[in-house]
mmCIF file of C-alpha atoms in Angstrom:
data_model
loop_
_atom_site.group_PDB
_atom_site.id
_atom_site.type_symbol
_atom_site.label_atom_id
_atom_site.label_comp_id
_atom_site.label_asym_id
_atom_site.label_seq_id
_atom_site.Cartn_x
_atom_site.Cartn_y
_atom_site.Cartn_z
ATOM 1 C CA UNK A 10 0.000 0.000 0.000
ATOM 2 C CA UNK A 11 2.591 2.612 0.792
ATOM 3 C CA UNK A 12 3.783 2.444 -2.583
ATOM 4 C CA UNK A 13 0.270 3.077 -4.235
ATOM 5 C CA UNK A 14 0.426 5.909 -1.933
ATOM 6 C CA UNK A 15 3.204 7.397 -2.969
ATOM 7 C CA UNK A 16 3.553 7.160 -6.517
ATOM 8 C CA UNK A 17 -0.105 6.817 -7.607
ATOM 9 C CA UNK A 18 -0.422 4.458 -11.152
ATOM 10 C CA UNK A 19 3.142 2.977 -10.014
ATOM 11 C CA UNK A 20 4.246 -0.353 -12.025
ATOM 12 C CA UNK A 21 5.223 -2.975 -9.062
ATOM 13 C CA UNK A 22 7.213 -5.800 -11.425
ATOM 14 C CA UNK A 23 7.374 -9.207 -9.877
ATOM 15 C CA UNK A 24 9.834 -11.890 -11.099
ATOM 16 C CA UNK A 25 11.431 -15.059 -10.078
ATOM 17 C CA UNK A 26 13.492 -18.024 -11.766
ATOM 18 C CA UNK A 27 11.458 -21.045 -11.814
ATOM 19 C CA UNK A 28 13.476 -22.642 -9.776
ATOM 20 C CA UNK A 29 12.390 -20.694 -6.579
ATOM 21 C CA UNK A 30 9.469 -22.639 -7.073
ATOM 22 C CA UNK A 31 10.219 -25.997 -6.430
ATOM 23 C CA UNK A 32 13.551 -26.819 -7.431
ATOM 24 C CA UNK A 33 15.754 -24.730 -5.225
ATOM 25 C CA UNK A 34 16.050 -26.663 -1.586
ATOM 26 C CA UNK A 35 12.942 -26.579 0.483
ATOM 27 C CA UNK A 36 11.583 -24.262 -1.895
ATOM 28 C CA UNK A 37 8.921 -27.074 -2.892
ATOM 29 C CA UNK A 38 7.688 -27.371 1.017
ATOM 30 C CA UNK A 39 7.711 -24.100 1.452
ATOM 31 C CA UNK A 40 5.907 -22.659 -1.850
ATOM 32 C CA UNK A 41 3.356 -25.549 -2.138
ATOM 33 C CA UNK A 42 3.639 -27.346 1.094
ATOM 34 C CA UNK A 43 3.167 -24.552 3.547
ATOM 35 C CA UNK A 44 0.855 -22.874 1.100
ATOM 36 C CA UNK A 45 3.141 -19.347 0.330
ATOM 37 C CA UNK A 46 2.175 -19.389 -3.467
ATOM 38 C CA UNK A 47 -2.173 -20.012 -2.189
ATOM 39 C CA UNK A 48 -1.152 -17.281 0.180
ATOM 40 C CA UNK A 49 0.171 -14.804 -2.710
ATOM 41 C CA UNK A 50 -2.642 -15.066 -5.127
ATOM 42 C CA UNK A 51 -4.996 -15.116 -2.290
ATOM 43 C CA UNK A 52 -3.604 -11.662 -1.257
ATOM 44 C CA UNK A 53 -3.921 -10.494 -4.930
ATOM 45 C CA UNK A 54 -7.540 -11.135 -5.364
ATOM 46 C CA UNK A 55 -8.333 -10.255 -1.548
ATOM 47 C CA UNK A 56 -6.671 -6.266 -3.006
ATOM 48 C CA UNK A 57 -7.837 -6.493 -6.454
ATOM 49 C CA UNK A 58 -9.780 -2.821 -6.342
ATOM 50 C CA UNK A 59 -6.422 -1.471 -6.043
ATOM 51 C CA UNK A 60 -3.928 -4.064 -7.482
ATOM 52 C CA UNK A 61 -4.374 -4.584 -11.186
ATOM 53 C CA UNK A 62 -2.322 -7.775 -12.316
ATOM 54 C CA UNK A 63 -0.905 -7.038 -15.984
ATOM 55 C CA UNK A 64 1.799 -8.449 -17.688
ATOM 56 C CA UNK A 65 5.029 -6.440 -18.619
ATOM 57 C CA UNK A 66 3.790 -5.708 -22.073
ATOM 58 C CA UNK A 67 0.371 -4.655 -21.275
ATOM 59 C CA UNK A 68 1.881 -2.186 -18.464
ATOM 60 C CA UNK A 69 4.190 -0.714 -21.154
ATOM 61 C CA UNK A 70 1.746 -0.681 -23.473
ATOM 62 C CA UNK A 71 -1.055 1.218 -21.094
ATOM 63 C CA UNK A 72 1.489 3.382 -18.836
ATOM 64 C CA UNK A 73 2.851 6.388 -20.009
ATOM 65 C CA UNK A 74 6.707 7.153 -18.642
ATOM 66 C CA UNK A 75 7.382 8.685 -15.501
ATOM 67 C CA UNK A 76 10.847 9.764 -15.702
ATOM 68 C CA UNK A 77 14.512 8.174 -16.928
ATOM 69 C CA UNK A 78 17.103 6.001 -15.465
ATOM 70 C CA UNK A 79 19.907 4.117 -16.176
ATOM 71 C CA UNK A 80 20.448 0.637 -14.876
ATOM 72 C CA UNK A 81 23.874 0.120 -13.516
ATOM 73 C CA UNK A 82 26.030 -3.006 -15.316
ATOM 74 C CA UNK A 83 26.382 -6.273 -13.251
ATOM 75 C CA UNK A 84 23.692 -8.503 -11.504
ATOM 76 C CA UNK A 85 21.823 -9.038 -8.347
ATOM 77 C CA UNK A 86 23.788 -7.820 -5.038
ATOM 78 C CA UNK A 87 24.793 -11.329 -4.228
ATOM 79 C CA UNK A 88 26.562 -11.911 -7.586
ATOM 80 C CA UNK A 89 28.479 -8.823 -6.805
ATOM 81 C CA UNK A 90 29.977 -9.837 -3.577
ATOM 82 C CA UNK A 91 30.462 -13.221 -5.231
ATOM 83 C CA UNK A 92 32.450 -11.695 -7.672
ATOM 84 C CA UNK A 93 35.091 -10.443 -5.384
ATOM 85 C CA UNK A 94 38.622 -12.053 -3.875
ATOM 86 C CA UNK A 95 38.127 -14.788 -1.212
ATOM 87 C CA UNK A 96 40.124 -12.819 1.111
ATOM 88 C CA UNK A 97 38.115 -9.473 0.063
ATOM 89 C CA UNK A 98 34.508 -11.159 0.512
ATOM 90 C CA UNK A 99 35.162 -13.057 3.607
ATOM 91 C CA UNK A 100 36.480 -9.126 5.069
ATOM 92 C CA UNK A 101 33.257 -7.949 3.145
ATOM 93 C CA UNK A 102 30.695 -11.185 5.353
ATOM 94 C CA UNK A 103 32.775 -9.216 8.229
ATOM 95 C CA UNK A 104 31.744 -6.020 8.058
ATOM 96 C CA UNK A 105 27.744 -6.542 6.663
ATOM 97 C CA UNK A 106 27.309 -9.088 10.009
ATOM 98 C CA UNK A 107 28.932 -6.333 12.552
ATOM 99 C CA UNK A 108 26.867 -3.403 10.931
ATOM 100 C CA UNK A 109 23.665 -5.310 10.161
ATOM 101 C CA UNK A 110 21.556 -5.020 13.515
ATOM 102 C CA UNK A 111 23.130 -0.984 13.752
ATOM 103 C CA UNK A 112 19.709 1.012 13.353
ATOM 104 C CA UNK A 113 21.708 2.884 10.725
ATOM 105 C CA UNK A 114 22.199 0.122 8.297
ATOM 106 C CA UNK A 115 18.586 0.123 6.318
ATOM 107 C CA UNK A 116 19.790 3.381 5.066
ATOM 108 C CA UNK A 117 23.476 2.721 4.491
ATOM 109 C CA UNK A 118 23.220 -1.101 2.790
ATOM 110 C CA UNK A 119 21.774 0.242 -0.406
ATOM 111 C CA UNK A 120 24.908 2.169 -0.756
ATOM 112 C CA UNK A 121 27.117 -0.694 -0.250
ATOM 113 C CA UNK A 122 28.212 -3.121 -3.028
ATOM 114 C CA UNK A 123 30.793 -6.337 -3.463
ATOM 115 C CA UNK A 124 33.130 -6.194 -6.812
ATOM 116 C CA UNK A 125 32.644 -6.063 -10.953
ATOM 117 C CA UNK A 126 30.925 -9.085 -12.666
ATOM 118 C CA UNK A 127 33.486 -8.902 -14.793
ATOM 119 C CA UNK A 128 36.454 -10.057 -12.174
ATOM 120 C CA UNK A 129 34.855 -13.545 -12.414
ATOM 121 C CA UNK A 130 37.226 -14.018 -15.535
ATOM 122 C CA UNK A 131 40.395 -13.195 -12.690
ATOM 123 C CA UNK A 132 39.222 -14.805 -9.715
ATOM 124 C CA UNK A 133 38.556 -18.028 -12.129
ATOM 125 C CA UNK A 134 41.547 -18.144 -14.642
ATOM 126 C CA UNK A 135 39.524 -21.345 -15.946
ATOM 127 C CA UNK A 136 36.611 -19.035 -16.872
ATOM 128 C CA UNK A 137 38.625 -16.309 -18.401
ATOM 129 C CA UNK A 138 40.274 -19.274 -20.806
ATOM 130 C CA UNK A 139 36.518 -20.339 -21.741
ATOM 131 C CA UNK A 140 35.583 -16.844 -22.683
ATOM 132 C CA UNK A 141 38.424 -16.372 -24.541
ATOM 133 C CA UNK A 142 38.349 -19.266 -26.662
ATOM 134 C CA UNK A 143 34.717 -18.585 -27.313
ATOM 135 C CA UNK A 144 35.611 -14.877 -28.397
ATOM 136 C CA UNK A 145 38.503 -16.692 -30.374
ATOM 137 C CA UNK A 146 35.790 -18.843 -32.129
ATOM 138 C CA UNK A 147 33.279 -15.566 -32.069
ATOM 139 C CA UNK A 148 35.919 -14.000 -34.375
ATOM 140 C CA UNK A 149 36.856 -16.835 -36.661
ATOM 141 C CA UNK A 150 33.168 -16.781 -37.412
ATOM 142 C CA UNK A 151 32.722 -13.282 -38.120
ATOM 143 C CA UNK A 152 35.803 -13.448 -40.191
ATOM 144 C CA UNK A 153 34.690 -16.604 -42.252
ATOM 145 C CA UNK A 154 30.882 -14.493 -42.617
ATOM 146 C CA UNK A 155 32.645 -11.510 -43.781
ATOM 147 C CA UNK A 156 34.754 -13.045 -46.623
ATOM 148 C CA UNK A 157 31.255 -14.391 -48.074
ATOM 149 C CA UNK A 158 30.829 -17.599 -46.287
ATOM 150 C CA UNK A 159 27.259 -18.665 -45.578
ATOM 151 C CA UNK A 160 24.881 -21.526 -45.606
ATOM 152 C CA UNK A 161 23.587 -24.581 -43.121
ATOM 153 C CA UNK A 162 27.092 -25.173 -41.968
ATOM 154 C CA UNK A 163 27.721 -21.430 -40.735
ATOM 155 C CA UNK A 164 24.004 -21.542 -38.912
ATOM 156 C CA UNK A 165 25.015 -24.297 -37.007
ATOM 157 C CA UNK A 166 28.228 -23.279 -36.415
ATOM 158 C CA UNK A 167 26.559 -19.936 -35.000
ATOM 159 C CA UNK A 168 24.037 -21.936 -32.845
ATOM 160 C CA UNK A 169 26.974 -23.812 -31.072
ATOM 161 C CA UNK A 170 28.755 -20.633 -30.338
ATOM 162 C CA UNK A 171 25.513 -18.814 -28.749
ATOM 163 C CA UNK A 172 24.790 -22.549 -26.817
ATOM 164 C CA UNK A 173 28.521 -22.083 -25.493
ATOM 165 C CA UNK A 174 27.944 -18.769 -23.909
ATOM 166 C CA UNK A 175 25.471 -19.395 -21.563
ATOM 167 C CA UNK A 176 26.378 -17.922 -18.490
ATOM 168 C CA UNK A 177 25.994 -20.423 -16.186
ATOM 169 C CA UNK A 178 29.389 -21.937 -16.370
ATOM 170 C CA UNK A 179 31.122 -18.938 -16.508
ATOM 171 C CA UNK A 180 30.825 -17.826 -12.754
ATOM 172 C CA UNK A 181 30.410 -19.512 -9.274
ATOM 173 C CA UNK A 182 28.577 -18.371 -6.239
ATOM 174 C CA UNK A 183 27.327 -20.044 -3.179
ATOM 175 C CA UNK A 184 27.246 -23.368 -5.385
ATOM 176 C CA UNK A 185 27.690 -25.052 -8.846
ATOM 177 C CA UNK A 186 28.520 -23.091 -11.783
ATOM 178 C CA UNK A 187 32.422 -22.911 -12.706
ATOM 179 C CA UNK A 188 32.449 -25.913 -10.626
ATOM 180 C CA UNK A 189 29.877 -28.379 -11.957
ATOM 181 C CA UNK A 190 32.075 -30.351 -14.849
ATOM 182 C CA UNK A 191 29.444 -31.403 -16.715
ATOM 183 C CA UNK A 192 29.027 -27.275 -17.311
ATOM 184 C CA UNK A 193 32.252 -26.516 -18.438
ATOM 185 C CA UNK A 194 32.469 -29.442 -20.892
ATOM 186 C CA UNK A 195 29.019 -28.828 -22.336
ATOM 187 C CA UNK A 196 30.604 -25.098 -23.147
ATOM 188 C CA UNK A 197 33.867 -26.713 -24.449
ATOM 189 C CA UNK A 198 31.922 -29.327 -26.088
ATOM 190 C CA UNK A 199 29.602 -26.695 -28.249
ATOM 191 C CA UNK A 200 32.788 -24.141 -28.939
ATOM 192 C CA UNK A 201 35.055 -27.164 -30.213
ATOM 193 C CA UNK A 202 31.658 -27.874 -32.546
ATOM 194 C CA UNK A 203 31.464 -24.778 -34.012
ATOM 195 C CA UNK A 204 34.920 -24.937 -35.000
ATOM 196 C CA UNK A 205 34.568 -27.896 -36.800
ATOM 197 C CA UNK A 206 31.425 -26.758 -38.638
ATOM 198 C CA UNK A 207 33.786 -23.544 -39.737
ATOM 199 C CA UNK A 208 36.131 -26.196 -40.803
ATOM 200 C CA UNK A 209 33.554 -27.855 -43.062
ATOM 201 C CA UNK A 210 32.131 -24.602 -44.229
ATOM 202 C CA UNK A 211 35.298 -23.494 -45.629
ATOM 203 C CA UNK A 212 36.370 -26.871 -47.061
ATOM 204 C CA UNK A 213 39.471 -27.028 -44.989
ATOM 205 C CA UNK A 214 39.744 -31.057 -45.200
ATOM 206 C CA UNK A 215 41.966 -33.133 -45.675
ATOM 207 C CA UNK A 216 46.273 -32.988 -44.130
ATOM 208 C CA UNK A 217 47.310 -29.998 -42.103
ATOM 209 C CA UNK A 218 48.994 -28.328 -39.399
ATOM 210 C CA UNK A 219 49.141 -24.679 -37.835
ATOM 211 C CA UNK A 220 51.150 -23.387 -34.993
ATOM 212 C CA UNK A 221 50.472 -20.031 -34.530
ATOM 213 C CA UNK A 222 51.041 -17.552 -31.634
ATOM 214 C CA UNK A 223 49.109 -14.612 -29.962
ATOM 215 C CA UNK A 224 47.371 -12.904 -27.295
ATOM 216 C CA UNK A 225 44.592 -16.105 -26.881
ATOM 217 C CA UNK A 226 43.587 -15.466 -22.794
ATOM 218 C CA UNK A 227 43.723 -11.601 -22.962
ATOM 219 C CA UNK A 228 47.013 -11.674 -20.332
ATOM 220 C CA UNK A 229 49.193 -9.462 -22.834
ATOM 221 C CA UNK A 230 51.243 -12.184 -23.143
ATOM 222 C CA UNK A 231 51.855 -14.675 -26.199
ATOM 223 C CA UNK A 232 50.317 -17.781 -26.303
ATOM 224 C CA UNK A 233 50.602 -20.648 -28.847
ATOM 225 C CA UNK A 234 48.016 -22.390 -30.669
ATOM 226 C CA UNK A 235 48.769 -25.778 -32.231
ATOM 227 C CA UNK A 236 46.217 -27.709 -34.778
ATOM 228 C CA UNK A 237 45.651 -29.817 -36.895
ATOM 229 C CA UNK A 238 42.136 -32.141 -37.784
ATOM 230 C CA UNK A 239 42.416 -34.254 -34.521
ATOM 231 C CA UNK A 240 43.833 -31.961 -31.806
ATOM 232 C CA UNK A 241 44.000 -28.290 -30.821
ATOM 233 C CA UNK A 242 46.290 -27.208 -28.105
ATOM 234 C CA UNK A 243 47.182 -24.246 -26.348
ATOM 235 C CA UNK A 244 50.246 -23.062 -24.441
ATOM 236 C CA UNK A 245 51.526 -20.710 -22.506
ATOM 237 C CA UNK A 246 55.260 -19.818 -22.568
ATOM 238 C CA UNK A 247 54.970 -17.291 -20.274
ATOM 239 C CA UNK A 248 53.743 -19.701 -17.529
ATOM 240 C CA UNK A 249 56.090 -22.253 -17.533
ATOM 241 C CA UNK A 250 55.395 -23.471 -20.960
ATOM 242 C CA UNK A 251 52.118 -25.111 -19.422
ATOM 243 C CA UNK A 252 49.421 -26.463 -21.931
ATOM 244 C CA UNK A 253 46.259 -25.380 -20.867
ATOM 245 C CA UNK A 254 43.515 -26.754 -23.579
ATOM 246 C CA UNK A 255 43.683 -30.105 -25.442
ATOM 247 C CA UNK A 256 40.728 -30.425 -27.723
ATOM 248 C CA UNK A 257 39.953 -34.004 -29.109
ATOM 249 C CA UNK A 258 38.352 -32.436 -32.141
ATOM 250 C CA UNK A 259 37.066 -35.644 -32.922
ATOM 251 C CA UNK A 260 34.281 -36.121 -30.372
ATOM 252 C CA UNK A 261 34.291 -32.419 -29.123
ATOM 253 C CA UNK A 262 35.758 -32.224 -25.523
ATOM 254 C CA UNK A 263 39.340 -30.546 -23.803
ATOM 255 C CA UNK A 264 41.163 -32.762 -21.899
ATOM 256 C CA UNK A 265 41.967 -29.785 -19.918
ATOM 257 C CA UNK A 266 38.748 -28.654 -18.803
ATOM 258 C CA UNK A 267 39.894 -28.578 -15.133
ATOM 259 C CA UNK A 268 39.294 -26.241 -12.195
ATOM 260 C CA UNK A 269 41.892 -25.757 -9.568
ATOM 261 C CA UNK A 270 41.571 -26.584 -6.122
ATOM 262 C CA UNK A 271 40.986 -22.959 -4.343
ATOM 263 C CA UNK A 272 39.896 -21.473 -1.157
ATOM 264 C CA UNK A 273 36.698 -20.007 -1.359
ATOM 265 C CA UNK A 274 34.986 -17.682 1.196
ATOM 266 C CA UNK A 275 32.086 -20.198 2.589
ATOM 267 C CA UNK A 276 34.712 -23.079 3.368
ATOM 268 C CA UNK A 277 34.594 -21.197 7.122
ATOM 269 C CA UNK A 278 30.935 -22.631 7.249
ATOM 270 C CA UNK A 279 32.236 -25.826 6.053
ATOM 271 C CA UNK A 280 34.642 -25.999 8.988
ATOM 272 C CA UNK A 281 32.655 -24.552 11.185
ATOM 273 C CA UNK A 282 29.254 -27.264 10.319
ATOM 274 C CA UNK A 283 26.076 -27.635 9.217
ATOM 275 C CA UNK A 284 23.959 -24.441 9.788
ATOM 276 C CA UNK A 285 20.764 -25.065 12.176
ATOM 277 C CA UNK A 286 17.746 -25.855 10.641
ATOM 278 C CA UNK A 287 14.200 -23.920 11.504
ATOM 279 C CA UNK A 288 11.212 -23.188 9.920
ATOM 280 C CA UNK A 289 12.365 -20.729 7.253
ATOM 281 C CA UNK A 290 13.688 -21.128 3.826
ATOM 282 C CA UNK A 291 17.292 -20.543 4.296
ATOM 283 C CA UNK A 292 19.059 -18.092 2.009
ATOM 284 C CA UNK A 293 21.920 -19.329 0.269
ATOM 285 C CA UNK A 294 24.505 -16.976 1.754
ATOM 286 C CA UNK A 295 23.826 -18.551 5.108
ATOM 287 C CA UNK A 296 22.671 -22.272 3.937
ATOM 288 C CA UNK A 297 25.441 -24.675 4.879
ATOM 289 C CA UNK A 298 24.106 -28.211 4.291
ATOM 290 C CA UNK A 299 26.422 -31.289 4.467
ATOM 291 C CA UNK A 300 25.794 -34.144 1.806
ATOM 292 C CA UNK A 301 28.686 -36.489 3.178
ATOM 293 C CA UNK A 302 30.068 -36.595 6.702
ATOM 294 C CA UNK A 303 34.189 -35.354 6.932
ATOM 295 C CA UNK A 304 33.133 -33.107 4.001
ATOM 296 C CA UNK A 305 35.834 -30.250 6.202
ATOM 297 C CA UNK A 306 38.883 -32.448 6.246
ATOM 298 C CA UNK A 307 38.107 -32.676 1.998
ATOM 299 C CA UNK A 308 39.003 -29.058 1.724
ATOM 300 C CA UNK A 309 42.569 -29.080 -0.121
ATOM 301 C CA UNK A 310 44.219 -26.371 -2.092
ATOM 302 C CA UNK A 311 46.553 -26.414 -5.791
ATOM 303 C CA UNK A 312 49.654 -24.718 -5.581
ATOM 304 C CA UNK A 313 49.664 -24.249 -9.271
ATOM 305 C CA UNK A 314 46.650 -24.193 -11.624
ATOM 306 C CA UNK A 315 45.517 -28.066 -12.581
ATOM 307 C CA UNK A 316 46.794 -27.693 -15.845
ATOM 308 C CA UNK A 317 49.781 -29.841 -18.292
ATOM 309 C CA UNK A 318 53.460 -29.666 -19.075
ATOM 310 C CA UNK A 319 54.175 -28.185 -15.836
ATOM 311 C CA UNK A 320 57.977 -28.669 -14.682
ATOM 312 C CA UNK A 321 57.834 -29.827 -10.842
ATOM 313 C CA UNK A 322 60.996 -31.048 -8.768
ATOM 314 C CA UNK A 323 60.625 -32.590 -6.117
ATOM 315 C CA UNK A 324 62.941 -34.058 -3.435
ATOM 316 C CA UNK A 325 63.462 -38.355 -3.998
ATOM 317 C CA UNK A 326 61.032 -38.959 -0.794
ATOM 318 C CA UNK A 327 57.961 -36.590 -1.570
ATOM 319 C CA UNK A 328 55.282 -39.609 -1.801
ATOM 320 C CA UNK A 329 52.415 -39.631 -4.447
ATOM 321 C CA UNK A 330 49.405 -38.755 -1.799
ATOM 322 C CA UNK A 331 51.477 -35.089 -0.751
ATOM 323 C CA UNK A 332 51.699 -34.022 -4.494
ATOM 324 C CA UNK A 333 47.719 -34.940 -4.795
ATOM 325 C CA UNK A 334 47.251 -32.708 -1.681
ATOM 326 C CA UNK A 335 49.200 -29.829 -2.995
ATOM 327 C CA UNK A 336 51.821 -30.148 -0.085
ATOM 328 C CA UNK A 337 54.757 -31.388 -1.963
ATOM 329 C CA UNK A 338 57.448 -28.682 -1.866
ATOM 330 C CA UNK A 339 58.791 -27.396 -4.912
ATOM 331 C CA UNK A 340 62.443 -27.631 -5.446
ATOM 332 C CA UNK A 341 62.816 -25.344 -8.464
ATOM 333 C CA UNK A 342 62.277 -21.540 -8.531
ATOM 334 C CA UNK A 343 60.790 -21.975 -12.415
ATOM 335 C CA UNK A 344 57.419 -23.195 -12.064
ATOM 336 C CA UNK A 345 55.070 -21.053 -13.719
ATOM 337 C CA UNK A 346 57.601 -18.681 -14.926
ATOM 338 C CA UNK A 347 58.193 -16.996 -18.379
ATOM 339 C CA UNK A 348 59.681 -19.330 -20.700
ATOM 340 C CA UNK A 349 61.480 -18.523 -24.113
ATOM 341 C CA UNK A 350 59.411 -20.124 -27.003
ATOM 342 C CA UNK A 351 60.115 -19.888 -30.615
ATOM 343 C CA UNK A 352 57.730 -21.316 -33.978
ATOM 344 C CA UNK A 353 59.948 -23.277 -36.445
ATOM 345 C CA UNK A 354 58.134 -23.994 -39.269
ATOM 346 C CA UNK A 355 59.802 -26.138 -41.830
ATOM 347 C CA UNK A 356 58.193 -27.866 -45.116
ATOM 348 C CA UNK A 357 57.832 -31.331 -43.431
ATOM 349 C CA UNK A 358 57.797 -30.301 -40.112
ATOM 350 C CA UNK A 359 56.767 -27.051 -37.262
ATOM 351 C CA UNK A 360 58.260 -27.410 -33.950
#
């Protein structure tokens, strides 16, 4: 009521992701069980001489402007404090928990905000390396489409590219996302695809071999790109030489589509253990629910990102078990450094 009161004709928009309604945990118990979505509809009817449900294009349609704004970029609040440095949001959990019961903090929260959406990319090296071998893919398309290719083959190849930029496996909050493998294959899976399709649209069959170099991960630094029709691969001299992507082009996946083992902000509440339970739908800043007991003394950490062709020493009596745990200690000064790399291409051979 108080905003009908104060901005007479106002446009209240209500939306929600399906899975709020049934899919998200307790969500099912608590929208159908315990009656919240009778309760809403109930309430709409029960107010209807004053509330008049529309839909978005009806309101638009019927409602004539009241002003101008401009959204800011980025996402809900949540994303944004996602988005920021483990050590960063656990200071940021700090600070909202000893200022939210001060009576001044309805007032001051709106002003407060986590990090850029964008920072996923660093926080995630692994989803900076999908985006930019979709935008290397993005580009190989446009190029192809610009010299006059078209046709079935370029559709497709366009469809695969939009399929691999959904953003769910591009980012990671309280759960899945980055994480979930089965995401970051499906994007590798659809980008590898529409490079193929390219390959077919331009009749680029039968022997050959590239090894080129460039700026592939937007570091500034050269990286090196190796194909030919069963494998793509990509390096990076100036972190030890590592190989980073290995594409079976044959049936569409990267070898390399790993995630390294990192400390993330809610691993506290994993120490700490399960959160208590009450009547209330949990949100999923504070949810902590264990699926498997010991699920704490799981928490390990890579030294180095989980990638290939990485140099390690180590002493004669580091055991197997200590390198899987990231505890092994290094013995050389070199890993991950800049290496010198040099492209020889000869007739019969490129090295």
């Amino acid at each position: 009521g108080s905003v009908a009161a104060q901005h007479p004709g106002a446009v209240v928009v209500f939306g929600d992701d399906g899975e709020k309604f049934g899919t998200w945990p307790d969500t099912k118990q608590h929208v159908y069980g315990n009656g919240w979505l009778r309760r809403f509809f109930d309430a709409l009817c029960a107010n209807s001489e004053w509330i008049a449900t529309t839909t978005l294009a009806s309101a638009v349609a019927g409602s004539a402007p009241t002003g101008k704004i401009y959204l800011p970029e980025g996402s809900y609040r949540e994303m944004t404090e996602w988005a920021l440095p483990t050590p960063v949001q656990n200071e940021y959990d700090d600070v909202v928990h000893a200022m939210e019961h001060d009576e001044r903090w309805e007032r001051v929260k709106r002003f407060i905000r986590g990090g850029y959406w964008r920072n996923f990319k660093v926080k995630y090296p692994e989803s900076n390396e999908m985006y930019a071998r979709m935008m290397m893919v993005s580009r190989r398309l446009e190029a192809v489409e610009e010299s006059g290719s078209t046709g079935e083959l370029i559709d497709s190849a366009r469809q695969e590219l939009y399929r691999a930029q959904c953003n769910c496996s591009y980012w990671h909050g309280a759960f899945g996302g980055i994480y979930l493998p089965h995401l970051r294959n499906a994007v590798y899976n659809h980008l590898i695809a529409a490079d193929n399709l390219i390959d077919q649209a331009i009749d680029k069959t039968g022997a050959w071999v590239e090894a080129t170099s460039g700026d592939f991960n937007f570091d500034a630094r050269q990286e090196v790109r190796l194909a030919n029709p069963k494998l793509l691969a990509l390096l990076a001299p100036s972190a030890g030489g590592q190989m980073y992507e290995l594409d079976v082009r044959s049936i569409c996946h990267n070898l390399l589509a790993t995630l390294t083992r990192r400390a993330e902000a809610y691993h506290g509440k994993v120490r700490s253990g399960p959160s208590a339970s009450g009547d209330h739908v949990a949100s999923i800043h504070d949810r902590v629910v264990f699926k498997q007991e010991g699920l704490d003394q799981r928490l390990q950490y890579d030294q180095h990102p989980r990638n290939s062709l990485i140099d390690h020493f180590y002493a004669a009596n580091v055991e197997l078990a200590q390198v899987a745990r990231g505890e092994a200690e290094e013995l050389g000064d070199f890993v991950g450094r800049a290496y010198e790399a040099k492209i020889r291409k000869n007739p019969d051979r490129i090295q």
